[in-house]
Coordinates of C-alpha atoms in Angstrom, one line a residue:
M1452 CA -25.9 -2.4 16.1
A1453 CA -28.8 -1.7 13.7
V1454 CA -29.9 1.3 15.7
C1455 CA -26.4 2.6 16.0
R1456 CA -25.8 2.3 12.2
A1457 CA -29.2 4.1 11.5
R1458 CA -27.8 7.2 13.2
R1459 CA -24.7 7.3 11.0
R1460 CA -24.6 9.5 8.0
F1461 CA -22.0 10.1 5.3
A1462 CA -21.1 13.5 4.0
P1463 CA -22.9 14.3 0.7
G1464 CA -21.7 12.0 -2.0
A1465 CA -19.9 9.7 0.4
S1466 CA -20.1 6.0 0.4
T1467 CA -20.1 3.5 3.3
S1468 CA -16.5 2.8 2.8
P1469 CA -13.3 4.8 3.2
P1470 CA -12.1 6.8 0.1
S1471 CA -12.3 4.5 -2.9
S1472 CA -8.6 4.4 -3.4
L1473 CA -8.2 2.9 0.0
H1474 CA -9.5 -0.4 -1.2
S1475 CA -9.2 -0.3 -5.0
C1476 CA -8.4 -3.8 -6.1
A1477 CA -7.6 -5.7 -9.3
P1478 CA -7.3 -9.4 -9.8
V1479 CA -3.7 -9.1 -11.0
S1480 CA -2.9 -12.4 -9.3
P1481 CA -3.9 -15.5 -11.2
F1482 CA -4.6 -17.2 -7.9
L1483 CA -7.3 -14.7 -6.8
T1484 CA -10.8 -15.5 -8.1
P1485 CA -13.2 -12.6 -8.5
S1486 CA -15.5 -13.8 -5.8
R1487 CA -12.7 -13.5 -3.3
I1488 CA -11.4 -10.1 -4.2
A1489 CA -13.7 -8.2 -1.9
V1490 CA -12.8 -10.3 1.0
A1491 CA -9.1 -10.1 0.3
C1492 CA -8.9 -6.3 0.0
L1493 CA -7.2 -4.5 2.8
A1494 CA -9.0 -1.2 3.1
V1495 CA -6.2 1.0 4.3
G1496 CA -4.3 0.5 1.1
L1497 CA -0.9 -0.3 2.8
V1498 CA -0.2 -3.8 1.6
V1499 CA 0.8 -3.5 -2.0
A1500 CA 2.1 -5.8 -4.7
P1501 CA 5.8 -6.6 -4.9
A1502 CA 5.7 -4.4 -8.0
A1503 CA 3.8 -1.2 -8.5
P1504 CA 0.7 -1.3 -10.7
L1505 CA 2.5 0.8 -13.3
A1506 CA 4.9 -2.1 -13.9
Q1507 CA 2.3 -4.5 -15.3
V1508 CA 3.3 -3.6 -18.9
R1509 CA 6.8 -2.7 -20.0
T1510 CA 7.1 0.3 -22.2
D1511 CA 9.8 2.4 -23.8
A1512 CA 10.3 6.1 -23.2
R1513 CA 7.5 7.0 -25.5
G1514 CA 5.0 4.7 -23.8
T1515 CA 5.1 2.0 -26.6
R1516 CA 4.4 -1.4 -25.2
I1517 CA 7.5 -3.7 -25.3
T1518 CA 6.4 -6.8 -23.5
E1519 CA 4.1 -8.2 -20.9
P1520 CA 4.8 -10.4 -17.9
P1521 CA 3.9 -14.1 -18.6
S1522 CA 0.9 -15.6 -16.9
A1523 CA 1.6 -17.7 -13.9
P1524 CA 0.5 -21.3 -13.7
V1525 CA -2.5 -22.5 -11.7
S1526 CA -1.5 -23.0 -8.1
R1527 CA -1.1 -26.5 -6.8
W1528 CA -1.9 -25.0 -3.4
Q1529 CA -5.4 -23.7 -4.0
A1530 CA -7.2 -25.8 -1.4
E1531 CA -4.6 -25.2 1.2
R1532 CA -4.7 -21.5 0.6
D1533 CA -8.5 -21.4 0.7
A1534 CA -8.4 -23.0 4.2
L1535 CA -5.6 -20.8 5.3
D1536 CA -7.4 -17.7 4.2
Q1537 CA -10.4 -18.6 6.3
A1538 CA -8.1 -19.3 9.3
V1539 CA -6.3 -16.0 9.0
R1540 CA -9.6 -14.0 8.9
S1541 CA -11.1 -16.1 11.8
R1542 CA -8.0 -15.5 14.0
A1543 CA -8.0 -11.8 13.2
S1544 CA -11.7 -11.4 14.1
T1545 CA -11.3 -13.2 17.5
A1546 CA -7.8 -12.3 18.7
T1547 CA -7.1 -9.2 20.8
T1548 CA -3.4 -8.5 20.0
P1549 CA -2.6 -5.2 18.2
R1550 CA -1.5 -7.0 15.1
E1551 CA -4.7 -9.0 14.7
R1552 CA -6.8 -6.0 15.6
W1553 CA -5.0 -4.1 12.8
I1554 CA -5.6 -7.0 10.3
D1555 CA -9.3 -7.3 11.3
A1556 CA -9.7 -3.5 10.8
T1557 CA -8.2 -3.5 7.4
W1558 CA -10.4 -6.1 5.7
G1559 CA -12.4 -4.4 3.0
D1560 CA -15.8 -5.3 4.5
A1561 CA -15.0 -3.9 7.9
D1562 CA -17.5 -1.3 9.3
P1563 CA -15.7 2.0 8.8
W1564 CA -16.5 3.3 12.3
A1565 CA -15.4 0.0 13.9
R1566 CA -12.3 0.1 11.7
A1567 CA -11.2 3.4 13.1
E1568 CA -11.7 2.3 16.7
M1569 CA -9.8 -0.9 16.2
L1570 CA -6.9 0.9 14.5
A1571 CA -6.9 3.5 17.3
D1572 CA -6.7 0.6 19.8
A1573 CA -3.7 -0.9 18.0
R1574 CA -2.1 2.6 17.7
I1575 CA -2.5 3.3 21.5
R1576 CA -1.2 -0.1 22.5
M1577 CA 1.8 0.0 20.1
P1578 CA 2.5 3.8 19.7
D1579 CA 5.9 3.2 18.0
E1580 CA 4.5 1.0 15.2
K1581 CA 4.4 3.3 12.2
V1582 CA 2.0 0.9 10.3
F1583 CA -0.7 1.4 12.9
M1584 CA -0.1 5.2 12.9
A1585 CA -0.3 5.4 9.1
S1586 CA -3.3 3.1 8.9
L1587 CA -5.3 5.1 11.4
A1588 CA -4.4 8.4 9.7
I1589 CA -5.6 7.1 6.3
A1590 CA -8.8 5.5 7.8
C1591 CA -9.7 8.8 9.3
L1592 CA -9.7 10.5 5.9
A1593 CA -12.9 8.6 5.1
P1594 CA -15.8 11.1 4.7
L1595 CA -17.9 9.8 7.6
Q1596 CA -20.6 11.6 9.5
P1597 CA -20.4 11.6 12.4
L1598 CA -16.7 11.1 12.6
P1599 CA -15.5 8.2 14.6
A1600 CA -14.4 9.3 18.1
A1601 CA -10.8 8.3 17.3
C1602 CA -10.8 10.7 14.3
D1603 CA -12.7 13.5 15.8
A1604 CA -10.5 14.1 18.9
T1605 CA -7.2 14.2 17.0
D1606 CA -6.1 15.2 13.4
R1607 CA -4.6 11.8 12.8
L1608 CA -2.9 12.8 9.5
A1609 CA -1.2 15.8 11.2
D1610 CA -0.3 13.6 14.1
W1611 CA 1.4 11.1 11.7
A1612 CA 3.3 13.9 10.1
L1613 CA 4.4 15.3 13.4
R1614 CA 5.5 11.9 14.9
D1615 CA 7.2 10.7 11.7
A1616 CA 9.0 14.0 11.0
D1617 CA 11.6 12.8 8.5
N1618 CA 9.0 11.0 6.3
G1619 CA 7.6 13.0 3.4
V1620 CA 4.5 10.8 2.7
P1621 CA 2.2 12.3 5.4
T1622 CA 3.4 15.7 4.3
L1623 CA 2.3 15.0 0.7
L1624 CA -1.0 13.7 2.0
L1625 CA -1.4 16.9 3.9
A1626 CA -0.8 18.7 0.5
D1627 CA -3.4 16.5 -1.1
R1628 CA -5.9 17.4 1.7
A1629 CA -5.2 21.1 1.2
R1630 CA -5.8 20.5 -2.6
Q1631 CA -9.2 18.9 -1.8
R1632 CA -10.1 22.0 0.3
N1633 CA -9.0 24.3 -2.5
N1634 CA -6.3 25.8 -0.3
V1635 CA -3.6 26.2 -2.9
T1636 CA -1.3 28.2 -0.7
A1637 CA -1.2 25.4 1.9
M1638 CA -0.8 22.8 -0.8
I1639 CA 2.3 24.5 -2.2
A1640 CA 3.8 25.0 1.3
Y1641 CA 3.4 21.3 2.1
L1642 CA 5.0 20.4 -1.2
D1643 CA 8.0 22.6 -0.4
E1644 CA 8.2 21.1 3.0
A1645 CA 8.1 17.5 1.6
V1646 CA 11.1 18.1 -0.7
A1647 CA 13.4 18.4 2.4
K1648 CA 12.3 15.1 3.9
A1649 CA 14.9 12.4 4.1
R1650 CA 12.6 9.5 3.0
F1651 CA 9.1 8.7 1.7
D1652 CA 7.5 5.7 3.2
D1653 CA 3.9 4.6 3.4
Y1654 CA 5.0 1.5 5.3
A1655 CA 3.5 -0.9 2.7
D1656 CA 6.6 -3.1 3.1
R1657 CA 6.3 -3.2 6.9
A1658 CA 2.6 -3.9 6.6
A1659 CA 3.3 -6.8 4.2
L1660 CA 5.7 -8.3 6.8
L1661 CA 3.2 -8.0 9.6
L1662 CA 0.6 -9.8 7.5
W1663 CA 3.1 -12.5 6.5
E1664 CA 3.9 -13.1 10.1
A1665 CA 0.2 -13.5 10.9
I1666 CA -0.1 -16.0 8.0
R1667 CA 3.0 -17.9 9.1
D1668 CA 1.8 -18.1 12.7
V1669 CA -1.5 -19.9 11.9
P1670 CA -1.2 -23.4 13.3
G1671 CA -1.4 -26.4 11.0
T1672 CA 0.5 -28.4 8.5
V1673 CA -0.1 -26.1 5.5
D1674 CA 3.0 -26.1 3.3
P1675 CA 5.1 -22.9 3.8
A1676 CA 4.9 -22.3 0.0
A1677 CA 1.2 -22.1 0.2
R1678 CA 1.5 -19.6 3.0
V1679 CA 3.8 -17.4 0.9
E1680 CA 1.4 -17.7 -2.1
L1681 CA -1.5 -16.4 0.1
A1682 CA 0.7 -13.5 1.3
I1683 CA 1.6 -12.6 -2.3
D1684 CA -2.1 -12.8 -3.3
Y1685 CA -3.1 -10.4 -0.5
G1686 CA -0.4 -8.0 -1.6
R1687 CA -1.2 -8.2 -5.3
A1688 CA -4.8 -7.3 -4.7
H1689 CA -4.0 -3.8 -3.3
V1690 CA -2.8 -0.5 -4.5
S1691 CA -1.2 2.2 -2.4
Y1692 CA -3.6 4.8 -1.2
S1693 CA -0.8 7.3 -0.6
A1694 CA 0.6 6.8 -4.1
R1695 CA -2.8 7.3 -5.8
Q1696 CA -3.6 10.4 -3.8
I1697 CA -0.2 11.9 -4.4
A1698 CA -0.7 11.2 -8.1
N1699 CA -3.7 13.5 -8.0
L1700 CA -1.6 16.5 -7.0
C1701 CA -0.9 19.3 -9.5
R1702 CA -3.3 18.2 -12.2
D1703 CA -3.1 21.7 -13.8
P1704 CA 0.3 23.2 -12.9
A1705 CA -0.2 26.1 -15.3
A1706 CA -3.1 27.3 -13.2
L1707 CA -1.0 27.4 -10.0
P1708 CA 0.5 30.7 -8.7
D1709 CA 4.1 31.5 -9.4
G1710 CA 6.3 28.9 -8.0
G1711 CA 3.6 26.3 -7.8
G1712 CA 4.7 24.3 -10.8
A1713 CA 8.3 24.3 -9.5
A1714 CA 7.1 23.0 -6.1
C1715 CA 5.1 20.2 -7.7
R1716 CA 8.1 19.2 -9.9
A1717 CA 10.6 19.3 -7.0
A1718 CA 8.3 17.2 -4.8
G1719 CA 7.8 14.7 -7.6
D1720 CA 11.5 14.4 -8.1
A1721 CA 12.1 13.9 -4.4
L1722 CA 9.5 11.1 -4.2
A1723 CA 10.7 9.5 -7.5
G1724 CA 14.2 9.3 -6.1
R1725 CA 13.6 8.5 -2.4
G1726 CA 10.3 6.6 -2.3
A1727 CA 10.4 3.3 -0.4
T1728 CA 8.3 1.5 -2.9
W1729 CA 8.0 1.5 -6.7
A1730 CA 4.4 2.6 -6.3
L1731 CA 5.5 5.7 -4.5
R1732 CA 8.4 6.3 -6.9
G1733 CA 6.0 5.9 -9.8
A1734 CA 3.7 8.5 -8.3
G1735 CA 6.6 10.9 -7.9
A1736 CA 7.7 10.4 -11.5
Q1737 CA 4.2 11.1 -12.7
L1738 CA 4.0 14.2 -10.6
A1739 CA 7.3 15.5 -11.8
E1740 CA 6.5 14.8 -15.5
R1741 CA 3.1 16.5 -15.3
S1742 CA 4.7 19.5 -13.7
A1743 CA 7.7 19.8 -16.0
D1744 CA 8.3 22.9 -18.1
P1745 CA 9.7 22.8 -21.6
G1746 CA 13.3 22.9 -20.3
T1747 CA 12.8 19.9 -17.9
R1748 CA 10.3 17.8 -19.8
A1749 CA 12.7 15.5 -21.5
A1750 CA 14.5 14.6 -18.3
A1751 CA 11.1 14.1 -16.5
R1752 CA 10.0 11.7 -19.2
Q1753 CA 13.2 9.8 -19.0
Q1754 CA 12.9 9.6 -15.2
A1755 CA 9.3 8.2 -15.5
S1756 CA 10.4 5.7 -18.1
T1757 CA 13.4 4.6 -15.9
V1758 CA 11.2 4.1 -12.8
Q1759 CA 8.7 2.1 -14.8
R1760 CA 11.4 -0.1 -16.3
R1761 CA 13.0 -0.7 -12.9
A1762 CA 9.6 -1.5 -11.3
Y1763 CA 8.9 -4.0 -14.1
D1764 CA 12.4 -5.6 -13.7
C1765 CA 11.9 -5.9 -10.0
A1766 CA 8.6 -7.7 -10.5
E1767 CA 10.1 -9.9 -13.1
S1768 CA 13.0 -11.0 -10.8
S1769 CA 10.5 -11.7 -8.0
N1770 CA 8.4 -14.0 -10.3
V1771 CA 11.1 -16.6 -10.2
D1772 CA 10.4 -17.2 -6.6
V1773 CA 6.7 -17.7 -7.4
A1774 CA 7.6 -20.4 -9.9
D1775 CA 9.8 -22.1 -7.4
L1776 CA 7.0 -22.2 -4.9
Q1777 CA 5.3 -24.7 -7.3
A1778 CA 8.2 -27.0 -7.4
A1779 CA 7.7 -30.7 -6.6
D1780 CA 11.0 -30.8 -4.7
V1781 CA 10.5 -29.8 -1.1
T1782 CA 14.1 -28.5 -0.8
A1783 CA 13.5 -26.1 -3.8
R1784 CA 10.3 -24.9 -2.2
A1785 CA 12.0 -24.3 1.1
R1786 CA 14.7 -22.4 -0.5
A1787 CA 12.2 -20.2 -2.4
V1788 CA 10.3 -19.5 0.8
A1789 CA 13.5 -18.6 2.7
Q1790 CA 14.7 -16.2 -0.1
W1791 CA 11.2 -14.6 -0.3
E1792 CA 11.1 -14.0 3.4
V1793 CA 14.6 -12.6 3.5
R1794 CA 13.7 -10.1 0.8
L1795 CA 10.4 -9.2 2.6
R1796 CA 12.3 -8.5 5.8
Q1797 CA 14.9 -6.4 4.0
A1798 CA 12.2 -4.4 2.3
A1799 CA 10.4 -3.8 5.6
Q1800 CA 13.7 -2.4 7.0
R1801 CA 15.1 -0.5 4.0
G1802 CA 12.2 -0.2 1.5
Q1803 CA 11.3 -2.3 -1.6
A1804 CA 13.1 -0.1 -4.1
A1805 CA 16.3 -0.2 -2.1
V1806 CA 16.5 -4.0 -1.9
C1807 CA 15.3 -4.8 -5.4
P1808 CA 18.1 -6.2 -7.5
A1809 CA 16.9 -4.4 -10.7
G1810 CA 19.5 -2.0 -12.0

């Protein structure tokens, strides 16, 4: 392995990890200690918090802070969760099923070349699983030299867009890649194409369900509430790679050729209205607001404020379940676990923004 790694080189300026936003993390969960954040990060950026990062502070239409979510109590399940975390990672590193291979590949400390090969293995063995398709596409965006064989033989991002034809997220990521290559014409064409897509899904909700099922399936007597808390911790440590990259589009709409600003704004509106998660909708609202002209700026600002408020309200409604997980009464805990799992499964099927009760 040492000899193999010695031959590997990154492109100029590249690091030994995938693009930084693939594994950007923040200790937004009170249960996640700083020493554990690097271990808990899922590098492909698909498992995200129940609320988007933009919802951590509630603001009005002018951006003035209104309130902040209350701090959660110290978990009564810390020891159980520590042991469970170790068990999940151990099982993922030794098991050979596609799900466990995917989980093992997405830990933040995974070798990036090995990560691509493991994700390709999961993708080949379960070709209809969109999470594996999206994870591989994103992993292959890492600036590695030489490219992993799984990334060199096929343009995985284009493959995702082709095989997930009604989904606008890979199309927007193609626009972002064109932006990075200074191909403005292609970027605008992809933005125009994305507007017509029926949905925008990075499969964060589906990924969260797969991870939950892996946590749930670990043998032992760990309380189900502790298992849910660990799943929430994993999710809260991550941000959506797709949302962050899309938010980089159209930084200077005035510099775009005629029609460019309108394409940016239309794509942002489509994502803000049809994104599966609040992270994606927030990225769309930001894109639309940044690209707005004087005649549409007020509406764009209102849309961004509305998305932020709804994302916050969604997070606030979910926090009740977290409090119930701490209950001394086993019946109350079981009810909270059941409600949380139902919502997780609904989100995996319909999208987080569609199932959130926030109005």
